[in-house]
Amino acid sequence: MKLAFQIAYKNLIGSGLRTWLNVIVLSFVFVVIIFFNGLIDGWNQQSLQESIKWEYANGYLLNNDYDPNDAFTIADGHGHLPDSDTKNLTPVLIRQATIYPQGRLKSVLLKGIPAGQETIALPTASLDSSHANIPVLIGKRMAETAKLKEGDQVLMRWRDKNGTFDAADVTVHRIFDTSVASMDNGQIWMPVERLWELTGLHGQATLYIADSDFQTENFDGWNFESQDELLQDFRDLIEMKKVSGNFMYIILLFIALIAIFDTQVLSIFRRQKEIGTYVAMGMTRMQVLRLFTVEGAMYSVFGVVLGMAYGIPLFIVLSRMGITLPEFYQDMGVNLPRTIYPVFGVELIVLTVLALIISATLVSLIPARKIARMDPVMALKGKIQ
Amino acid sequence: MSTKQILKLDNVVKKFPVGDGRYFTALKGINLEIDKGEFAGLVGPSGSGKTTLLNIIGSLDSPTEGKAIVMGQNISELTHKESAKLRNIHIGFIFQVYNLLPVYTVFENVEFALILQNVSASERKKRVMEALEWVGLQDLADKKPDKISGGEGQRVAIARAIVKKPDIMLADEPTANLDAKNAHQIMRIMKKLNEELDTTFLFSTHDEKVMKYLERIITLKDGSIAEDKQVTPQKTLK
Ligand SMILES: Nc1ncnc2c1ncn2[C@@H]1O[C@H](COP(=O)(O)OP(=O)(O)OP(=O)(O)O)[C@@H](O)[C@H]1O
Ligand SMILES: [Mg+2]
């Protein structure tokens, strides 16, 4: 085996440009696979963290009559906990409303939250400084679709607790920027005290957001969903994304392996006199098989080494500086942070290295078997077609 | 001269399939014995079967009928591994086109034969330099094959074959690509190795210059031995 490595190494180094072309292609595939994996991992981790920071905190205490996936439950899905129980809980009251920006009709979710809350990153504190009658916060996406700017007033219509319609102008106090689209799209945030007044639902909440000091307890009529449970859908989505991502890596890998395979098959013709000479000098079939398999595998090893040489500095820089995406990606409705910090884990790198080397070895084995079984007389005459 | 037998061919027949289930008979019952230390040549017109016969003796090919015993081993009965071992230890090949490995230096080309025999690095160095000295190429040890002349290339090929001190050297038209001066030089080197190391040589050649050195001339015609005679070499080292 040592012999195969020695000779393979020399042959590869000795054949110059041809080797380096393969090695460059392989290193590129290696780097691209790791780059995209790292990007997606980083994005996922960031999105999870952003979701926790902006939306879920430590979990939700949901009113039993409220189902987040069913808009019809909003009307009656609310209640209130005795004050003594609301320690470490931030109430959110959700109502349906309609706004009329530039005379167009748009349904929104009206969400009340205490201006003084610090459980989620929503910049509610600024609402306190507003002198407007009804100050609200909206996200960038909402501002975009409703064509609203900070300071704009827009007519809003809602129902009070008896189902009677009421209407008033609300003032856009601040537009916030979050990567968590589900806190933004179609939503208007206002101080919960104001929403209680507007609807007559004093002290009521659709859900409570738990902060990190919250201890899980049983509350009659309420159902606690932990951070983990809330993030489950998100994690499932990540798994799905990974599967479709893998498809791309397989295609990339395939391209790289074709390069090796092609080189090996060409060797059958191009190097037949050399192979005949090996046999004439007393190399066994097994030794020839090993030699050509190791040569193929060695391309991938060189590819990995070269890939690491320029990839690792690149990965380090990218994971520090992050990748800032152009504005328009924000409009895709996914939770895409402005700047993604890729995460390049050891596991990712090790698995990619293994995948590359193992597949290169397997791919080399097929032509190498053919090479080892060549008729040495024909090979020496250069007559193998 | 020692009487140790290197090879014995007993009614060796070689048929090549030529399509339609038909065969071309390249060797038609060859009987031949060669003893240790001989300096013999197969001569004959093109297509008479010289290369075919050398390939069988070198266990690169096997006879269709008959027995080819080389170093006491029946070629037809060897496994791939055994025939590789026979070539590795007992047989040195020299080809018309030198077949040097282009990515290796002269030194490494010669060393290759010893690497295949698992000889230690220090021993290899000693023996490679010794072999290069035999062919007068110590100074070219670090050159790549494409940087040396044809005559030098063939001398490297001789060094590579002789470095492992094989029992028999099989040289298929070793001078065909060389001019007269180089051809004579090559033949003198081989004759010297034959005398000093008692290595057996079997050539295949059309070259008059080669024939002048031979001590035995085996003439092949249409796959049969037409004549086999001991001769007094016209050229010797003196
Ligand atoms: N694989 C093969 N298939 C069919 N015929 C073959 C094969 N190998 C050799 N022959 C034929 O066998 C005959 C002997 O070939 P061989 O190469 O041994 O001749 P040679 O004496 O070495 O000739 P030359 O002096 O041209 O090298 C030739 O007619 C050749 O065409
Ligand atoms: Mg021939």
PDB file of C-alpha atoms in Angstrom, chain A residues 79-355:
ATOM      1  CA  GLY A  79     -58.797  35.822  28.731  1.00  0.00           C
ATOM      2  CA  HIS A  80     -56.846  37.112  31.666  1.00  0.00           C
ATOM      3  CA  LEU A  81     -54.742  35.778  34.434  1.00  0.00           C
ATOM      4  CA  PRO A  82     -54.892  37.171  37.968  1.00  0.00           C
ATOM      5  CA  ASP A  83     -52.218  39.856  38.365  1.00  0.00           C
ATOM      6  CA  SER A  84     -50.346  37.684  40.832  1.00  0.00           C
ATOM      7  CA  ASP A  85     -49.714  35.127  38.112  1.00  0.00           C
ATOM      8  CA  THR A  86     -48.418  37.420  35.391  1.00  0.00           C
ATOM      9  CA  LYS A  87     -44.943  37.721  36.808  1.00  0.00           C
ATOM     10  CA  ASN A  88     -42.419  37.088  33.994  1.00  0.00           C
ATOM     11  CA  LEU A  89     -45.248  37.103  31.457  1.00  0.00           C
ATOM     12  CA  THR A  90     -45.913  39.775  28.853  1.00  0.00           C
ATOM     13  CA  PRO A  91     -49.515  39.939  27.656  1.00  0.00           C
ATOM     14  CA  VAL A  92     -50.304  40.229  23.975  1.00  0.00           C
ATOM     15  CA  LEU A  93     -53.846  40.914  22.859  1.00  0.00           C
ATOM     16  CA  ILE A  94     -54.597  40.191  19.233  1.00  0.00           C
ATOM     17  CA  ARG A  95     -57.552  41.631  17.337  1.00  0.00           C
ATOM     18  CA  GLN A  96     -58.528  41.741  13.715  1.00  0.00           C
ATOM     19  CA  ALA A  97     -58.748  45.150  12.109  1.00  0.00           C
ATOM     20  CA  THR A  98     -58.812  46.831   8.756  1.00  0.00           C
ATOM     21  CA  ILE A  99     -56.776  49.783   7.625  1.00  0.00           C
ATOM     22  CA  TYR A 100     -57.389  52.005   4.624  1.00  0.00           C
ATOM     23  CA  PRO A 101     -54.049  53.254   3.338  1.00  0.00           C
ATOM     24  CA  GLN A 102     -54.690  55.541   0.353  1.00  0.00           C
ATOM     25  CA  GLY A 103     -58.284  54.370   0.295  1.00  0.00           C
ATOM     26  CA  ARG A 104     -57.324  50.718  -0.234  1.00  0.00           C
ATOM     27  CA  LEU A 105     -58.638  48.163   2.192  1.00  0.00           C
ATOM     28  CA  LYS A 106     -56.202  45.959   4.021  1.00  0.00           C
ATOM     29  CA  SER A 107     -56.841  43.417   6.740  1.00  0.00           C
ATOM     30  CA  VAL A 108     -54.358  43.448   9.569  1.00  0.00           C
ATOM     31  CA  LEU A 109     -53.700  41.844  12.904  1.00  0.00           C
ATOM     32  CA  LEU A 110     -53.784  44.450  15.598  1.00  0.00           C
ATOM     33  CA  LYS A 111     -51.521  43.481  18.458  1.00  0.00           C
ATOM     34  CA  GLY A 112     -51.327  45.142  21.822  1.00  0.00           C
ATOM     35  CA  ILE A 113     -48.244  44.719  23.986  1.00  0.00           C
ATOM     36  CA  PRO A 114     -47.065  46.683  27.047  1.00  0.00           C
ATOM     37  CA  ALA A 115     -44.852  49.530  25.910  1.00  0.00           C
ATOM     38  CA  GLY A 116     -42.497  48.865  28.783  1.00  0.00           C
ATOM     39  CA  GLN A 117     -41.870  45.199  27.912  1.00  0.00           C
ATOM     40  CA  GLU A 118     -38.340  43.939  27.404  1.00  0.00           C
ATOM     41  CA  THR A 119     -39.115  40.301  26.763  1.00  0.00           C
ATOM     42  CA  ILE A 120     -38.908  40.556  23.004  1.00  0.00           C
ATOM     43  CA  ALA A 121     -36.836  42.890  20.871  1.00  0.00           C
ATOM     44  CA  LEU A 122     -39.793  44.816  19.495  1.00  0.00           C
ATOM     45  CA  PRO A 123     -38.891  48.519  20.134  1.00  0.00           C
ATOM     46  CA  THR A 124     -42.049  49.225  22.116  1.00  0.00           C
ATOM     47  CA  ALA A 125     -40.360  51.567  24.594  1.00  0.00           C
ATOM     48  CA  SER A 126     -40.367  54.318  21.989  1.00  0.00           C
ATOM     49  CA  LEU A 127     -44.182  54.307  21.986  1.00  0.00           C
ATOM     50  CA  ASP A 128     -44.138  55.981  25.408  1.00  0.00           C
ATOM     51  CA  SER A 129     -42.626  59.099  23.962  1.00  0.00           C
ATOM     52  CA  SER A 130     -45.349  59.497  21.357  1.00  0.00           C
ATOM     53  CA  HIS A 131     -47.964  62.250  21.706  1.00  0.00           C
ATOM     54  CA  ALA A 132     -50.178  60.761  19.041  1.00  0.00           C
ATOM     55  CA  ASN A 133     -53.668  59.633  19.899  1.00  0.00           C
ATOM     56  CA  ILE A 134     -53.004  56.070  18.807  1.00  0.00           C
ATOM     57  CA  PRO A 135     -49.283  55.478  18.164  1.00  0.00           C
ATOM     58  CA  VAL A 136     -48.376  52.221  16.425  1.00  0.00           C
ATOM     59  CA  LEU A 137     -45.286  50.317  15.348  1.00  0.00           C
ATOM     60  CA  ILE A 138     -45.080  48.524  12.040  1.00  0.00           C
ATOM     61  CA  GLY A 139     -42.349  46.535  10.406  1.00  0.00           C
ATOM     62  CA  LYS A 140     -40.541  47.341   7.178  1.00  0.00           C
ATOM     63  CA  ARG A 141     -42.443  44.793   5.142  1.00  0.00           C
ATOM     64  CA  MET A 142     -45.781  46.104   6.380  1.00  0.00           C
ATOM     65  CA  ALA A 143     -44.661  49.668   5.700  1.00  0.00           C
ATOM     66  CA  GLU A 144     -43.708  48.641   2.205  1.00  0.00           C
ATOM     67  CA  THR A 145     -46.962  46.876   1.334  1.00  0.00           C
ATOM     68  CA  ALA A 146     -49.169  49.533   2.938  1.00  0.00           C
ATOM     69  CA  LYS A 147     -46.951  52.350   1.605  1.00  0.00           C
ATOM     70  CA  LEU A 148     -46.665  53.952   5.031  1.00  0.00           C
ATOM     71  CA  LYS A 149     -43.890  56.099   6.417  1.00  0.00           C
ATOM     72  CA  GLU A 150     -43.055  57.130   9.954  1.00  0.00           C
ATOM     73  CA  GLY A 151     -45.435  59.900  11.007  1.00  0.00           C
ATOM     74  CA  ASP A 152     -48.152  58.849   8.541  1.00  0.00           C
ATOM     75  CA  GLN A 153     -51.707  58.562   9.756  1.00  0.00           C
ATOM     76  CA  VAL A 154     -53.994  55.889   8.473  1.00  0.00           C
ATOM     77  CA  LEU A 155     -57.650  55.136   9.134  1.00  0.00           C
ATOM     78  CA  MET A 156     -58.237  51.939  11.054  1.00  0.00           C
ATOM     79  CA  ARG A 157     -61.490  50.125  11.760  1.00  0.00           C
ATOM     80  CA  TRP A 158     -61.943  47.464  14.438  1.00  0.00           C
ATOM     81  CA  ARG A 159     -64.645  45.862  16.533  1.00  0.00           C
ATOM     82  CA  ASP A 160     -64.965  46.391  20.232  1.00  0.00           C
ATOM     83  CA  LYS A 161     -65.814  43.624  22.678  1.00  0.00           C
ATOM     84  CA  ASN A 162     -69.468  43.731  21.730  1.00  0.00           C
ATOM     85  CA  GLY A 163     -68.741  43.399  18.037  1.00  0.00           C
ATOM     86  CA  THR A 164     -69.544  47.001  17.274  1.00  0.00           C
ATOM     87  CA  PHE A 165     -67.402  48.683  14.642  1.00  0.00           C
ATOM     88  CA  ASP A 166     -65.317  51.660  15.630  1.00  0.00           C
ATOM     89  CA  ALA A 167     -62.799  53.654  13.605  1.00  0.00           C
ATOM     90  CA  ALA A 168     -59.978  56.103  14.238  1.00  0.00           C
ATOM     91  CA  ASP A 169     -56.731  57.329  12.735  1.00  0.00           C
ATOM     92  CA  VAL A 170     -53.577  55.618  13.963  1.00  0.00           C
ATOM     93  CA  THR A 171     -50.166  57.212  13.690  1.00  0.00           C
ATOM     94  CA  VAL A 172     -47.132  55.268  12.515  1.00  0.00           C
ATOM     95  CA  HIS A 173     -44.710  56.142  15.257  1.00  0.00           C
ATOM     96  CA  ARG A 174     -41.812  54.004  14.201  1.00  0.00           C
ATOM     97  CA  ILE A 175     -40.993  51.457  11.524  1.00  0.00           C
ATOM     98  CA  PHE A 176     -38.883  48.621  12.855  1.00  0.00           C
ATOM     99  CA  ASP A 177     -36.569  46.324  10.959  1.00  0.00           C
ATOM    100  CA  THR A 178     -36.586  42.625  11.783  1.00  0.00           C
ATOM    101  CA  SER A 179     -35.600  39.509   9.914  1.00  0.00           C
ATOM    102  CA  VAL A 180     -38.556  37.731  11.525  1.00  0.00           C
ATOM    103  CA  ALA A 181     -41.234  38.186   8.903  1.00  0.00           C
ATOM    104  CA  SER A 182     -43.978  36.766  11.094  1.00  0.00           C
ATOM    105  CA  MET A 183     -43.643  39.741  13.457  1.00  0.00           C
ATOM    106  CA  ASP A 184     -44.012  42.155  10.589  1.00  0.00           C
ATOM    107  CA  ASN A 185     -46.212  41.090   7.679  1.00  0.00           C
ATOM    108  CA  GLY A 186     -49.780  42.370   8.059  1.00  0.00           C
ATOM    109  CA  GLN A 187     -49.357  43.465  11.659  1.00  0.00           C
ATOM    110  CA  ILE A 188     -49.789  46.640  13.631  1.00  0.00           C
ATOM    111  CA  TRP A 189     -48.404  46.905  17.161  1.00  0.00           C
ATOM    112  CA  MET A 190     -49.670  49.345  19.778  1.00  0.00           C
ATOM    113  CA  PRO A 191     -49.519  49.734  23.555  1.00  0.00           C
ATOM    114  CA  VAL A 192     -51.748  47.070  25.045  1.00  0.00           C
ATOM    115  CA  GLU A 193     -53.321  49.588  27.454  1.00  0.00           C
ATOM    116  CA  ARG A 194     -54.534  51.587  24.455  1.00  0.00           C
ATOM    117  CA  LEU A 195     -55.907  48.488  22.780  1.00  0.00           C
ATOM    118  CA  TRP A 196     -57.750  47.587  25.993  1.00  0.00           C
ATOM    119  CA  GLU A 197     -59.391  51.015  25.913  1.00  0.00           C
ATOM    120  CA  LEU A 198     -60.241  50.799  22.217  1.00  0.00           C
ATOM    121  CA  THR A 199     -61.847  47.387  22.580  1.00  0.00           C
ATOM    122  CA  GLY A 200     -63.061  47.428  26.154  1.00  0.00           C
ATOM    123  CA  LEU A 201     -61.215  44.183  26.794  1.00  0.00           C
ATOM    124  CA  HIS A 202     -59.479  45.423  29.903  1.00  0.00           C
ATOM    125  CA  GLY A 203     -56.690  43.244  31.178  1.00  0.00           C
ATOM    126  CA  GLN A 204     -57.321  40.648  28.464  1.00  0.00           C
ATOM    127  CA  ALA A 205     -54.641  38.772  26.532  1.00  0.00           C
ATOM    128  CA  THR A 206     -54.662  36.295  23.656  1.00  0.00           C
ATOM    129  CA  LEU A 207     -51.324  34.978  24.772  1.00  0.00           C
ATOM    130  CA  TYR A 208     -48.566  35.728  27.202  1.00  0.00           C
ATOM    131  CA  ILE A 209     -44.913  35.724  26.230  1.00  0.00           C
ATOM    132  CA  ALA A 210     -42.744  34.093  28.882  1.00  0.00           C
ATOM    133  CA  ASP A 211     -39.390  35.602  29.726  1.00  0.00           C
ATOM    134  CA  SER A 212     -36.328  33.650  30.754  1.00  0.00           C
ATOM    135  CA  ASP A 213     -37.256  33.643  34.474  1.00  0.00           C
ATOM    136  CA  PHE A 214     -40.621  32.078  33.805  1.00  0.00           C
ATOM    137  CA  GLN A 215     -41.265  28.808  35.640  1.00  0.00           C
ATOM    138  CA  THR A 216     -43.623  26.438  33.920  1.00  0.00           C
ATOM    139  CA  GLU A 217     -46.858  26.160  35.841  1.00  0.00           C
ATOM    140  CA  ASN A 218     -50.343  24.976  35.030  1.00  0.00           C
ATOM    141  CA  PHE A 219     -52.810  27.734  34.457  1.00  0.00           C
ATOM    142  CA  ASP A 220     -56.447  26.816  34.050  1.00  0.00           C
ATOM    143  CA  GLY A 221     -57.657  27.731  30.598  1.00  0.00           C
ATOM    144  CA  TRP A 222     -54.176  28.330  29.259  1.00  0.00           C
ATOM    145  CA  ASN A 223     -51.739  26.100  27.497  1.00  0.00           C
ATOM    146  CA  PHE A 224     -47.978  26.590  27.658  1.00  0.00           C
ATOM    147  CA  GLU A 225     -45.907  26.012  24.567  1.00  0.00           C
ATOM    148  CA  SER A 226     -42.190  26.053  25.261  1.00  0.00           C
ATOM    149  CA  GLN A 227     -39.664  27.751  23.060  1.00  0.00           C
ATOM    150  CA  ASP A 228     -38.654  24.323  21.757  1.00  0.00           C
ATOM    151  CA  GLU A 229     -42.195  23.429  20.780  1.00  0.00           C
ATOM    152  CA  LEU A 230     -42.723  26.768  19.092  1.00  0.00           C
ATOM    153  CA  LEU A 231     -39.525  26.368  17.106  1.00  0.00           C
ATOM    154  CA  GLN A 232     -40.332  22.836  16.014  1.00  0.00           C
ATOM    155  CA  ASP A 233     -41.962  23.871  12.748  1.00  0.00           C
ATOM    156  CA  PHE A 234     -38.982  25.996  12.031  1.00  0.00           C
ATOM    157  CA  ARG A 235     -36.608  23.143  12.691  1.00  0.00           C
ATOM    158  CA  ASP A 236     -38.634  20.870  10.430  1.00  0.00           C
ATOM    159  CA  LEU A 237     -38.296  23.475   7.727  1.00  0.00           C
ATOM    160  CA  ILE A 238     -34.531  23.531   8.194  1.00  0.00           C
ATOM    161  CA  GLU A 239     -34.377  19.772   7.775  1.00  0.00           C
ATOM    162  CA  MET A 240     -36.320  20.054   4.541  1.00  0.00           C
ATOM    163  CA  LYS A 241     -34.037  22.778   3.298  1.00  0.00           C
ATOM    164  CA  LYS A 242     -31.072  20.560   4.092  1.00  0.00           C
ATOM    165  CA  VAL A 243     -32.433  17.697   2.040  1.00  0.00           C
ATOM    166  CA  SER A 244     -32.906  19.889  -0.999  1.00  0.00           C
ATOM    167  CA  GLY A 245     -29.473  21.389  -0.365  1.00  0.00           C
ATOM    168  CA  ASN A 246     -27.932  17.925  -0.371  1.00  0.00           C
ATOM    169  CA  PHE A 247     -29.251  17.421  -3.846  1.00  0.00           C
ATOM    170  CA  MET A 248     -27.144  20.311  -5.027  1.00  0.00           C
ATOM    171  CA  TYR A 249     -24.053  18.900  -3.313  1.00  0.00           C
ATOM    172  CA  ILE A 250     -24.575  15.563  -4.991  1.00  0.00           C
ATOM    173  CA  ILE A 251     -24.653  17.278  -8.371  1.00  0.00           C
ATOM    174  CA  LEU A 252     -21.484  19.223  -7.557  1.00  0.00           C
ATOM    175  CA  LEU A 253     -19.795  16.091  -6.315  1.00  0.00           C
ATOM    176  CA  PHE A 254     -20.904  14.298  -9.436  1.00  0.00           C
ATOM    177  CA  ILE A 255     -19.218  16.904 -11.633  1.00  0.00           C
ATOM    178  CA  ALA A 256     -15.996  16.558  -9.661  1.00  0.00           C
ATOM    179  CA  LEU A 257     -16.106  12.788  -9.861  1.00  0.00           C
ATOM    180  CA  ILE A 258     -16.664  12.861 -13.594  1.00  0.00           C
ATOM    181  CA  ALA A 259     -13.385  14.751 -13.865  1.00  0.00           C
ATOM    182  CA  ILE A 260     -11.585  11.980 -11.983  1.00  0.00           C
ATOM    183  CA  PHE A 261     -13.378   9.226 -13.811  1.00  0.00           C
ATOM    184  CA  ASP A 262     -12.574  10.828 -17.131  1.00  0.00           C
ATOM    185  CA  THR A 263      -8.899  11.127 -16.258  1.00  0.00           C
ATOM    186  CA  GLN A 264      -8.799   7.515 -15.164  1.00  0.00           C
ATOM    187  CA  VAL A 265     -10.537   6.240 -18.265  1.00  0.00           C
ATOM    188  CA  LEU A 266      -8.187   8.284 -20.419  1.00  0.00           C
ATOM    189  CA  SER A 267      -5.290   6.666 -18.572  1.00  0.00           C
ATOM    190  CA  ILE A 268      -6.339   3.329 -19.986  1.00  0.00           C
ATOM    191  CA  PHE A 269      -5.414   4.653 -23.420  1.00  0.00           C
ATOM    192  CA  ARG A 270      -2.886   7.338 -22.735  1.00  0.00           C
ATOM    193  CA  ARG A 271      -0.797   5.424 -20.234  1.00  0.00           C
ATOM    194  CA  GLN A 272      -1.008   1.903 -21.604  1.00  0.00           C
ATOM    195  CA  LYS A 273       2.713   1.612 -22.320  1.00  0.00           C
ATOM    196  CA  GLU A 274       3.468   2.791 -18.820  1.00  0.00           C
ATOM    197  CA  ILE A 275       1.016   0.257 -17.431  1.00  0.00           C
ATOM    198  CA  GLY A 276       2.530  -2.485 -19.600  1.00  0.00           C
ATOM    199  CA  THR A 277       5.948  -1.495 -18.272  1.00  0.00           C
ATOM    200  CA  TYR A 278       4.732  -1.773 -14.675  1.00  0.00           C
ATOM    201  CA  VAL A 279       3.484  -5.272 -15.404  1.00  0.00           C
ATOM    202  CA  ALA A 280       6.675  -6.242 -17.259  1.00  0.00           C
ATOM    203  CA  MET A 281       8.685  -5.079 -14.268  1.00  0.00           C
ATOM    204  CA  GLY A 282       6.711  -7.383 -12.063  1.00  0.00           C
ATOM    205  CA  MET A 283       3.882  -5.384 -10.583  1.00  0.00           C
ATOM    206  CA  THR A 284       0.963  -7.609  -9.681  1.00  0.00           C
ATOM    207  CA  ARG A 285      -2.579  -6.877 -10.787  1.00  0.00           C
ATOM    208  CA  MET A 286      -3.397  -6.005  -7.214  1.00  0.00           C
ATOM    209  CA  GLN A 287      -0.566  -3.484  -7.105  1.00  0.00           C
ATOM    210  CA  VAL A 288      -1.708  -1.880 -10.354  1.00  0.00           C
ATOM    211  CA  LEU A 289      -5.279  -1.756  -9.095  1.00  0.00           C
ATOM    212  CA  ARG A 290      -4.157  -0.125  -5.885  1.00  0.00           C
ATOM    213  CA  LEU A 291      -1.926   2.323  -7.675  1.00  0.00           C
ATOM    214  CA  PHE A 292      -4.665   3.652  -9.922  1.00  0.00           C
ATOM    215  CA  THR A 293      -7.254   3.690  -7.171  1.00  0.00           C
ATOM    216  CA  VAL A 294      -4.918   5.605  -4.923  1.00  0.00           C
ATOM    217  CA  GLU A 295      -4.126   8.013  -7.752  1.00  0.00           C
ATOM    218  CA  GLY A 296      -7.810   8.793  -8.148  1.00  0.00           C
ATOM    219  CA  ALA A 297      -8.307   9.149  -4.420  1.00  0.00           C
ATOM    220  CA  MET A 298      -5.223  11.310  -4.181  1.00  0.00           C
ATOM    221  CA  TYR A 299      -6.752  13.861  -6.529  1.00  0.00           C
ATOM    222  CA  SER A 300      -9.437  14.390  -3.964  1.00  0.00           C
ATOM    223  CA  VAL A 301      -6.884  14.592  -1.154  1.00  0.00           C
ATOM    224  CA  PHE A 302      -4.961  17.233  -3.082  1.00  0.00           C
ATOM    225  CA  GLY A 303      -8.253  18.954  -3.823  1.00  0.00           C
ATOM    226  CA  VAL A 304      -9.080  19.026  -0.132  1.00  0.00           C
ATOM    227  CA  VAL A 305      -5.630  20.345   0.769  1.00  0.00           C
ATOM    228  CA  LEU A 306      -5.781  23.058  -1.861  1.00  0.00           C
ATOM    229  CA  GLY A 307      -9.388  23.819  -0.953  1.00  0.00           C
ATOM    230  CA  MET A 308      -8.406  24.214   2.672  1.00  0.00           C
ATOM    231  CA  ALA A 309      -5.493  26.418   1.735  1.00  0.00           C
ATOM    232  CA  TYR A 310      -7.705  29.084   0.238  1.00  0.00           C
ATOM    233  CA  GLY A 311     -11.003  27.996   1.758  1.00  0.00           C
ATOM    234  CA  ILE A 312     -10.146  28.226   5.433  1.00  0.00           C
ATOM    235  CA  PRO A 313      -8.950  31.847   5.333  1.00  0.00           C
ATOM    236  CA  LEU A 314     -12.007  32.649   3.234  1.00  0.00           C
ATOM    237  CA  PHE A 315     -14.305  30.872   5.676  1.00  0.00           C
ATOM    238  CA  ILE A 316     -12.750  32.642   8.637  1.00  0.00           C
ATOM    239  CA  VAL A 317     -13.182  36.041   7.014  1.00  0.00           C
ATOM    240  CA  LEU A 318     -16.743  35.284   5.938  1.00  0.00           C
ATOM    241  CA  SER A 319     -17.805  33.977   9.315  1.00  0.00           C
ATOM    242  CA  ARG A 320     -16.415  37.114  10.976  1.00  0.00           C
ATOM    243  CA  MET A 321     -17.615  39.706   8.492  1.00  0.00           C
ATOM    244  CA  GLY A 322     -20.764  37.954   7.420  1.00  0.00           C
ATOM    245  CA  ILE A 323     -22.355  38.181   4.013  1.00  0.00           C
ATOM    246  CA  THR A 324     -24.582  41.164   3.493  1.00  0.00           C
ATOM    247  CA  LEU A 325     -27.408  40.513   1.125  1.00  0.00           C
ATOM    248  CA  PRO A 326     -28.837  43.025  -1.319  1.00  0.00           C
ATOM    249  CA  GLU A 327     -32.041  44.735  -0.204  1.00  0.00           C
ATOM    250  CA  PHE A 328     -34.422  42.853  -2.480  1.00  0.00           C
ATOM    251  CA  TYR A 329     -33.841  39.513  -0.751  1.00  0.00           C
ATOM    252  CA  GLN A 330     -35.728  40.967   2.199  1.00  0.00           C
ATOM    253  CA  ASP A 331     -38.924  40.956   0.187  1.00  0.00           C
ATOM    254  CA  MET A 332     -38.986  37.233  -0.344  1.00  0.00           C
ATOM    255  CA  GLY A 333     -41.098  36.741   2.745  1.00  0.00           C
ATOM    256  CA  VAL A 334     -38.630  34.365   4.383  1.00  0.00           C
ATOM    257  CA  ASN A 335     -36.767  35.109   7.556  1.00  0.00           C
ATOM    258  CA  LEU A 336     -33.659  36.321   5.816  1.00  0.00           C
ATOM    259  CA  PRO A 337     -31.355  38.414   7.966  1.00  0.00           C
ATOM    260  CA  ARG A 338     -29.657  41.362   6.308  1.00  0.00           C
ATOM    261  CA  THR A 339     -26.224  39.978   7.102  1.00  0.00           C
ATOM    262  CA  ILE A 340     -25.702  36.236   7.348  1.00  0.00           C
ATOM    263  CA  TYR A 341     -22.798  34.955   9.379  1.00  0.00           C
ATOM    264  CA  PRO A 342     -21.935  31.513   7.983  1.00  0.00           C
ATOM    265  CA  VAL A 343     -21.054  28.815  10.482  1.00  0.00           C
ATOM    266  CA  PHE A 344     -18.382  26.331   9.407  1.00  0.00           C
ATOM    267  CA  GLY A 345     -18.450  23.469  11.856  1.00  0.00           C
ATOM    268  CA  VAL A 346     -15.785  20.797  12.190  1.00  0.00           C
ATOM    269  CA  GLU A 347     -18.433  18.175  11.549  1.00  0.00           C
ATOM    270  CA  LEU A 348     -19.400  19.813   8.269  1.00  0.00           C
ATOM    271  CA  ILE A 349     -15.803  19.960   7.093  1.00  0.00           C
ATOM    272  CA  VAL A 350     -14.921  16.436   8.174  1.00  0.00           C
ATOM    273  CA  LEU A 351     -18.027  14.983   6.525  1.00  0.00           C
ATOM    274  CA  THR A 352     -17.350  16.835   3.293  1.00  0.00           C
ATOM    275  CA  VAL A 353     -13.733  15.662   3.245  1.00  0.00           C
ATOM    276  CA  LEU A 354     -14.821  12.076   3.819  1.00  0.00           C
ATOM    277  CA  ALA A 355     -17.563  12.244   1.204  1.00  0.00           C
TER     278      ALA A 355
END
